[in-house]
Amino acid sequence: MSDRISKMADMLRAGATMLSITCPQCNTPLFKYKGEIYCANCDKVVKIVKGDEAAQAEEAQRAPIDLSGLEDTILEKVRNLSVVMQQEKDLDNLEHIIKNLILLVDLLERVKRVSKI
Ligand SMILES: [Zn+2]
């Protein structure tokens, strides 16, 4: 036990960070060190399997996000604005409409980018 604690202290001194997940074999808090997850007690690199916090977080990042509803909303706004734009004669108002259109198109591109991940 004291050996385990001194190993963990060594890890921290070496610049490792303690994780909130524990080793599946010995339940000792795991460390992240130089991009790898390491168990000071087992004295080895631990591969985190599905179901663990880190794997779940990774999966959440990779999961496709359904933003089709948002895309439709943006397209609807663009359509409405283009109708307003056709009828608008005031240059200041036109400028305002164009700025909003640019923002909407930019937002649409961002949404599409995120949805594709
Ligand atoms: Zn372990």
JSON list of C-alpha atoms and ligand atoms in Angstrom, two decimals:
[
{"chain": "A", "resi": 1, "resn": "MET", "atom": "CA", "xyz": [0.00, 0.00, 0.00]},
{"chain": "A", "resi": 2, "resn": "SER", "atom": "CA", "xyz": [2.71, 2.48, 0.96]},
{"chain": "A", "resi": 3, "resn": "ASP", "atom": "CA", "xyz": [4.63, 1.32, -2.10]},
{"chain": "A", "resi": 4, "resn": "ARG", "atom": "CA", "xyz": [1.60, 2.09, -4.23]},
{"chain": "A", "resi": 5, "resn": "ILE", "atom": "CA", "xyz": [1.27, 5.58, -2.76]},
{"chain": "A", "resi": 6, "resn": "SER", "atom": "CA", "xyz": [4.94, 6.36, -3.28]},
{"chain": "A", "resi": 7, "resn": "LYS", "atom": "CA", "xyz": [4.62, 5.23, -6.91]},
{"chain": "A", "resi": 8, "resn": "MET", "atom": "CA", "xyz": [1.62, 7.52, -7.33]},
{"chain": "A", "resi": 9, "resn": "ALA", "atom": "CA", "xyz": [3.56, 10.37, -5.75]},
{"chain": "A", "resi": 10, "resn": "ASP", "atom": "CA", "xyz": [6.40, 9.67, -8.19]},
{"chain": "A", "resi": 11, "resn": "MET", "atom": "CA", "xyz": [3.94, 9.90, -11.09]},
{"chain": "A", "resi": 12, "resn": "LEU", "atom": "CA", "xyz": [2.66, 13.27, -9.89]},
{"chain": "A", "resi": 13, "resn": "ARG", "atom": "CA", "xyz": [6.19, 14.55, -9.44]},
{"chain": "A", "resi": 14, "resn": "ALA", "atom": "CA", "xyz": [6.98, 13.44, -12.99]},
{"chain": "A", "resi": 15, "resn": "GLY", "atom": "CA", "xyz": [4.18, 15.69, -14.22]},
{"chain": "A", "resi": 16, "resn": "ALA", "atom": "CA", "xyz": [1.41, 13.12, -14.59]},
{"chain": "A", "resi": 17, "resn": "THR", "atom": "CA", "xyz": [-2.17, 14.11, -13.89]},
{"chain": "A", "resi": 18, "resn": "MET", "atom": "CA", "xyz": [-4.50, 11.98, -11.81]},
{"chain": "A", "resi": 19, "resn": "LEU", "atom": "CA", "xyz": [-7.69, 10.97, -13.62]},
{"chain": "A", "resi": 20, "resn": "SER", "atom": "CA", "xyz": [-11.16, 10.45, -12.20]},
{"chain": "A", "resi": 21, "resn": "ILE", "atom": "CA", "xyz": [-11.18, 6.94, -13.65]},
{"chain": "A", "resi": 22, "resn": "THR", "atom": "CA", "xyz": [-9.64, 3.95, -11.89]},
{"chain": "A", "resi": 23, "resn": "CYS", "atom": "CA", "xyz": [-7.70, 0.94, -13.08]},
{"chain": "A", "resi": 24, "resn": "PRO", "atom": "CA", "xyz": [-10.05, -1.91, -14.13]},
{"chain": "A", "resi": 25, "resn": "GLN", "atom": "CA", "xyz": [-7.67, -4.39, -12.51]},
{"chain": "A", "resi": 26, "resn": "CYS", "atom": "CA", "xyz": [-6.78, -2.87, -9.16]},
{"chain": "A", "resi": 27, "resn": "ASN", "atom": "CA", "xyz": [-9.09, 0.15, -8.77]},
{"chain": "A", "resi": 28, "resn": "THR", "atom": "CA", "xyz": [-6.19, 2.54, -8.25]},
{"chain": "A", "resi": 29, "resn": "PRO", "atom": "CA", "xyz": [-6.71, 6.02, -9.69]},
{"chain": "A", "resi": 30, "resn": "LEU", "atom": "CA", "xyz": [-5.16, 6.17, -13.14]},
{"chain": "A", "resi": 31, "resn": "PHE", "atom": "CA", "xyz": [-2.70, 8.76, -14.34]},
{"chain": "A", "resi": 32, "resn": "LYS", "atom": "CA", "xyz": [-2.33, 10.47, -17.63]},
{"chain": "A", "resi": 33, "resn": "TYR", "atom": "CA", "xyz": [1.29, 10.73, -18.54]},
{"chain": "A", "resi": 34, "resn": "LYS", "atom": "CA", "xyz": [2.78, 11.72, -21.91]},
{"chain": "A", "resi": 35, "resn": "GLY", "atom": "CA", "xyz": [-0.52, 11.00, -23.68]},
{"chain": "A", "resi": 36, "resn": "GLU", "atom": "CA", "xyz": [-0.93, 7.55, -22.18]},
{"chain": "A", "resi": 37, "resn": "ILE", "atom": "CA", "xyz": [-3.06, 6.30, -19.35]},
{"chain": "A", "resi": 38, "resn": "TYR", "atom": "CA", "xyz": [-0.95, 4.60, -16.75]},
{"chain": "A", "resi": 39, "resn": "CYS", "atom": "CA", "xyz": [-1.57, 2.59, -13.58]},
{"chain": "A", "resi": 40, "resn": "ALA", "atom": "CA", "xyz": [1.09, 3.21, -10.96]},
{"chain": "A", "resi": 41, "resn": "ASN", "atom": "CA", "xyz": [0.08, 0.10, -9.01]},
{"chain": "A", "resi": 42, "resn": "CYS", "atom": "CA", "xyz": [0.13, -2.37, -11.93]},
{"chain": "A", "resi": 43, "resn": "ASP", "atom": "CA", "xyz": [3.11, -0.47, -13.31]},
{"chain": "A", "resi": 44, "resn": "LYS", "atom": "CA", "xyz": [1.73, -0.53, -16.85]},
{"chain": "A", "resi": 45, "resn": "VAL", "atom": "CA", "xyz": [-0.11, 1.41, -19.52]},
{"chain": "A", "resi": 46, "resn": "VAL", "atom": "CA", "xyz": [-3.86, 0.81, -19.29]},
{"chain": "A", "resi": 47, "resn": "LYS", "atom": "CA", "xyz": [-6.01, 0.66, -22.37]},
{"chain": "A", "resi": 48, "resn": "ILE", "atom": "CA", "xyz": [-9.35, 2.20, -21.52]},
{"chain": "A", "resi": 49, "resn": "VAL", "atom": "CA", "xyz": [-12.18, 0.06, -22.78]},
{"chain": "A", "resi": 50, "resn": "LYS", "atom": "CA", "xyz": [-15.66, 1.14, -23.78]},
{"chain": "A", "resi": 51, "resn": "GLY", "atom": "CA", "xyz": [-17.82, 2.09, -20.85]},
{"chain": "A", "resi": 52, "resn": "ASP", "atom": "CA", "xyz": [-15.13, 4.09, -19.16]},
{"chain": "A", "resi": 53, "resn": "GLU", "atom": "CA", "xyz": [-15.45, 7.82, -18.78]},
{"chain": "A", "resi": 54, "resn": "ALA", "atom": "CA", "xyz": [-12.75, 8.66, -21.30]},
{"chain": "A", "resi": 55, "resn": "ALA", "atom": "CA", "xyz": [-14.15, 6.32, -23.93]},
{"chain": "A", "resi": 56, "resn": "GLN", "atom": "CA", "xyz": [-17.61, 7.73, -23.43]},
{"chain": "A", "resi": 57, "resn": "ALA", "atom": "CA", "xyz": [-16.38, 11.27, -23.82]},
{"chain": "A", "resi": 58, "resn": "GLU", "atom": "CA", "xyz": [-14.55, 10.29, -26.99]},
{"chain": "A", "resi": 59, "resn": "GLU", "atom": "CA", "xyz": [-17.64, 8.61, -28.35]},
{"chain": "A", "resi": 60, "resn": "ALA", "atom": "CA", "xyz": [-19.80, 11.63, -27.59]},
{"chain": "A", "resi": 61, "resn": "GLN", "atom": "CA", "xyz": [-17.41, 13.73, -29.65]},
{"chain": "A", "resi": 62, "resn": "ARG", "atom": "CA", "xyz": [-17.60, 11.36, -32.57]},
{"chain": "A", "resi": 63, "resn": "ALA", "atom": "CA", "xyz": [-21.36, 10.78, -32.52]},
{"chain": "A", "resi": 64, "resn": "PRO", "atom": "CA", "xyz": [-23.14, 12.56, -35.37]},
{"chain": "A", "resi": 65, "resn": "ILE", "atom": "CA", "xyz": [-25.19, 15.47, -34.18]},
{"chain": "A", "resi": 66, "resn": "ASP", "atom": "CA", "xyz": [-28.60, 15.83, -35.73]},
{"chain": "A", "resi": 67, "resn": "LEU", "atom": "CA", "xyz": [-28.94, 19.48, -36.60]},
{"chain": "A", "resi": 68, "resn": "SER", "atom": "CA", "xyz": [-31.28, 19.06, -39.55]},
{"chain": "A", "resi": 69, "resn": "GLY", "atom": "CA", "xyz": [-33.98, 20.96, -37.66]},
{"chain": "A", "resi": 70, "resn": "LEU", "atom": "CA", "xyz": [-31.64, 23.88, -37.18]},
{"chain": "A", "resi": 71, "resn": "GLU", "atom": "CA", "xyz": [-30.61, 23.73, -40.83]},
{"chain": "A", "resi": 72, "resn": "ASP", "atom": "CA", "xyz": [-34.26, 23.97, -41.88]},
{"chain": "A", "resi": 73, "resn": "THR", "atom": "CA", "xyz": [-34.81, 26.94, -39.57]},
{"chain": "A", "resi": 74, "resn": "ILE", "atom": "CA", "xyz": [-31.82, 28.77, -41.02]},
{"chain": "A", "resi": 75, "resn": "LEU", "atom": "CA", "xyz": [-32.91, 28.04, -44.61]},
{"chain": "A", "resi": 76, "resn": "GLU", "atom": "CA", "xyz": [-36.40, 29.32, -43.80]},
{"chain": "A", "resi": 77, "resn": "LYS", "atom": "CA", "xyz": [-34.92, 32.57, -42.43]},
{"chain": "A", "resi": 78, "resn": "VAL", "atom": "CA", "xyz": [-32.75, 32.95, -45.53]},
{"chain": "A", "resi": 79, "resn": "ARG", "atom": "CA", "xyz": [-35.82, 32.49, -47.73]},
{"chain": "A", "resi": 80, "resn": "ASN", "atom": "CA", "xyz": [-37.80, 35.07, -45.74]},
{"chain": "A", "resi": 81, "resn": "LEU", "atom": "CA", "xyz": [-34.95, 37.55, -45.85]},
{"chain": "A", "resi": 82, "resn": "SER", "atom": "CA", "xyz": [-34.50, 37.16, -49.59]},
{"chain": "A", "resi": 83, "resn": "VAL", "atom": "CA", "xyz": [-38.18, 38.05, -50.07]},
{"chain": "A", "resi": 84, "resn": "VAL", "atom": "CA", "xyz": [-37.77, 41.11, -47.83]},
{"chain": "A", "resi": 85, "resn": "MET", "atom": "CA", "xyz": [-34.61, 42.02, -49.72]},
{"chain": "A", "resi": 86, "resn": "GLN", "atom": "CA", "xyz": [-36.43, 42.03, -53.06]},
{"chain": "A", "resi": 87, "resn": "GLN", "atom": "CA", "xyz": [-38.95, 44.56, -51.78]},
{"chain": "A", "resi": 88, "resn": "GLU", "atom": "CA", "xyz": [-36.55, 46.71, -49.79]},
{"chain": "A", "resi": 89, "resn": "LYS", "atom": "CA", "xyz": [-35.60, 50.05, -51.37]},
{"chain": "A", "resi": 90, "resn": "ASP", "atom": "CA", "xyz": [-33.87, 51.70, -48.44]},
{"chain": "A", "resi": 91, "resn": "LEU", "atom": "CA", "xyz": [-30.12, 51.16, -48.68]},
{"chain": "A", "resi": 92, "resn": "ASP", "atom": "CA", "xyz": [-29.56, 51.14, -44.92]},
{"chain": "A", "resi": 93, "resn": "ASN", "atom": "CA", "xyz": [-32.20, 48.47, -44.51]},
{"chain": "A", "resi": 94, "resn": "LEU", "atom": "CA", "xyz": [-30.68, 46.53, -47.40]},
{"chain": "A", "resi": 95, "resn": "GLU", "atom": "CA", "xyz": [-27.31, 46.61, -45.74]},
{"chain": "A", "resi": 96, "resn": "HIS", "atom": "CA", "xyz": [-28.88, 45.30, -42.57]},
{"chain": "A", "resi": 97, "resn": "ILE", "atom": "CA", "xyz": [-30.57, 42.48, -44.47]},
{"chain": "A", "resi": 98, "resn": "ILE", "atom": "CA", "xyz": [-27.35, 41.55, -46.28]},
{"chain": "A", "resi": 99, "resn": "LYS", "atom": "CA", "xyz": [-25.42, 41.42, -43.01]},
{"chain": "A", "resi": 100, "resn": "ASN", "atom": "CA", "xyz": [-28.03, 39.09, -41.59]},
{"chain": "A", "resi": 101, "resn": "LEU", "atom": "CA", "xyz": [-27.94, 36.93, -44.71]},
{"chain": "A", "resi": 102, "resn": "ILE", "atom": "CA", "xyz": [-24.16, 36.61, -44.44]},
{"chain": "A", "resi": 103, "resn": "LEU", "atom": "CA", "xyz": [-24.49, 35.58, -40.81]},
{"chain": "A", "resi": 104, "resn": "LEU", "atom": "CA", "xyz": [-27.16, 33.03, -41.65]},
{"chain": "A", "resi": 105, "resn": "VAL", "atom": "CA", "xyz": [-25.19, 31.51, -44.53]},
{"chain": "A", "resi": 106, "resn": "ASP", "atom": "CA", "xyz": [-22.10, 31.38, -42.33]},
{"chain": "A", "resi": 107, "resn": "LEU", "atom": "CA", "xyz": [-24.09, 29.71, -39.59]},
{"chain": "A", "resi": 108, "resn": "LEU", "atom": "CA", "xyz": [-25.54, 27.23, -42.08]},
{"chain": "A", "resi": 109, "resn": "GLU", "atom": "CA", "xyz": [-22.04, 26.25, -43.20]},
{"chain": "A", "resi": 110, "resn": "ARG", "atom": "CA", "xyz": [-20.94, 25.79, -39.60]},
{"chain": "A", "resi": 111, "resn": "VAL", "atom": "CA", "xyz": [-23.98, 23.66, -38.82]},
{"chain": "A", "resi": 112, "resn": "LYS", "atom": "CA", "xyz": [-23.30, 21.49, -41.88]},
{"chain": "A", "resi": 113, "resn": "ARG", "atom": "CA", "xyz": [-19.68, 21.06, -40.83]},
{"chain": "A", "resi": 114, "resn": "VAL", "atom": "CA", "xyz": [-20.66, 19.96, -37.33]},
{"chain": "A", "resi": 115, "resn": "SER", "atom": "CA", "xyz": [-23.34, 17.58, -38.62]},
{"chain": "A", "resi": 116, "resn": "LYS", "atom": "CA", "xyz": [-20.84, 15.82, -40.86]},
{"chain": "A", "resi": 117, "resn": "ILE", "atom": "CA", "xyz": [-18.47, 14.82, -38.03]},
{"chain": "B", "resi": 1, "resn": "ZN", "atom": "ZN", "xyz": [-3.84, -1.18, -11.81]}
]
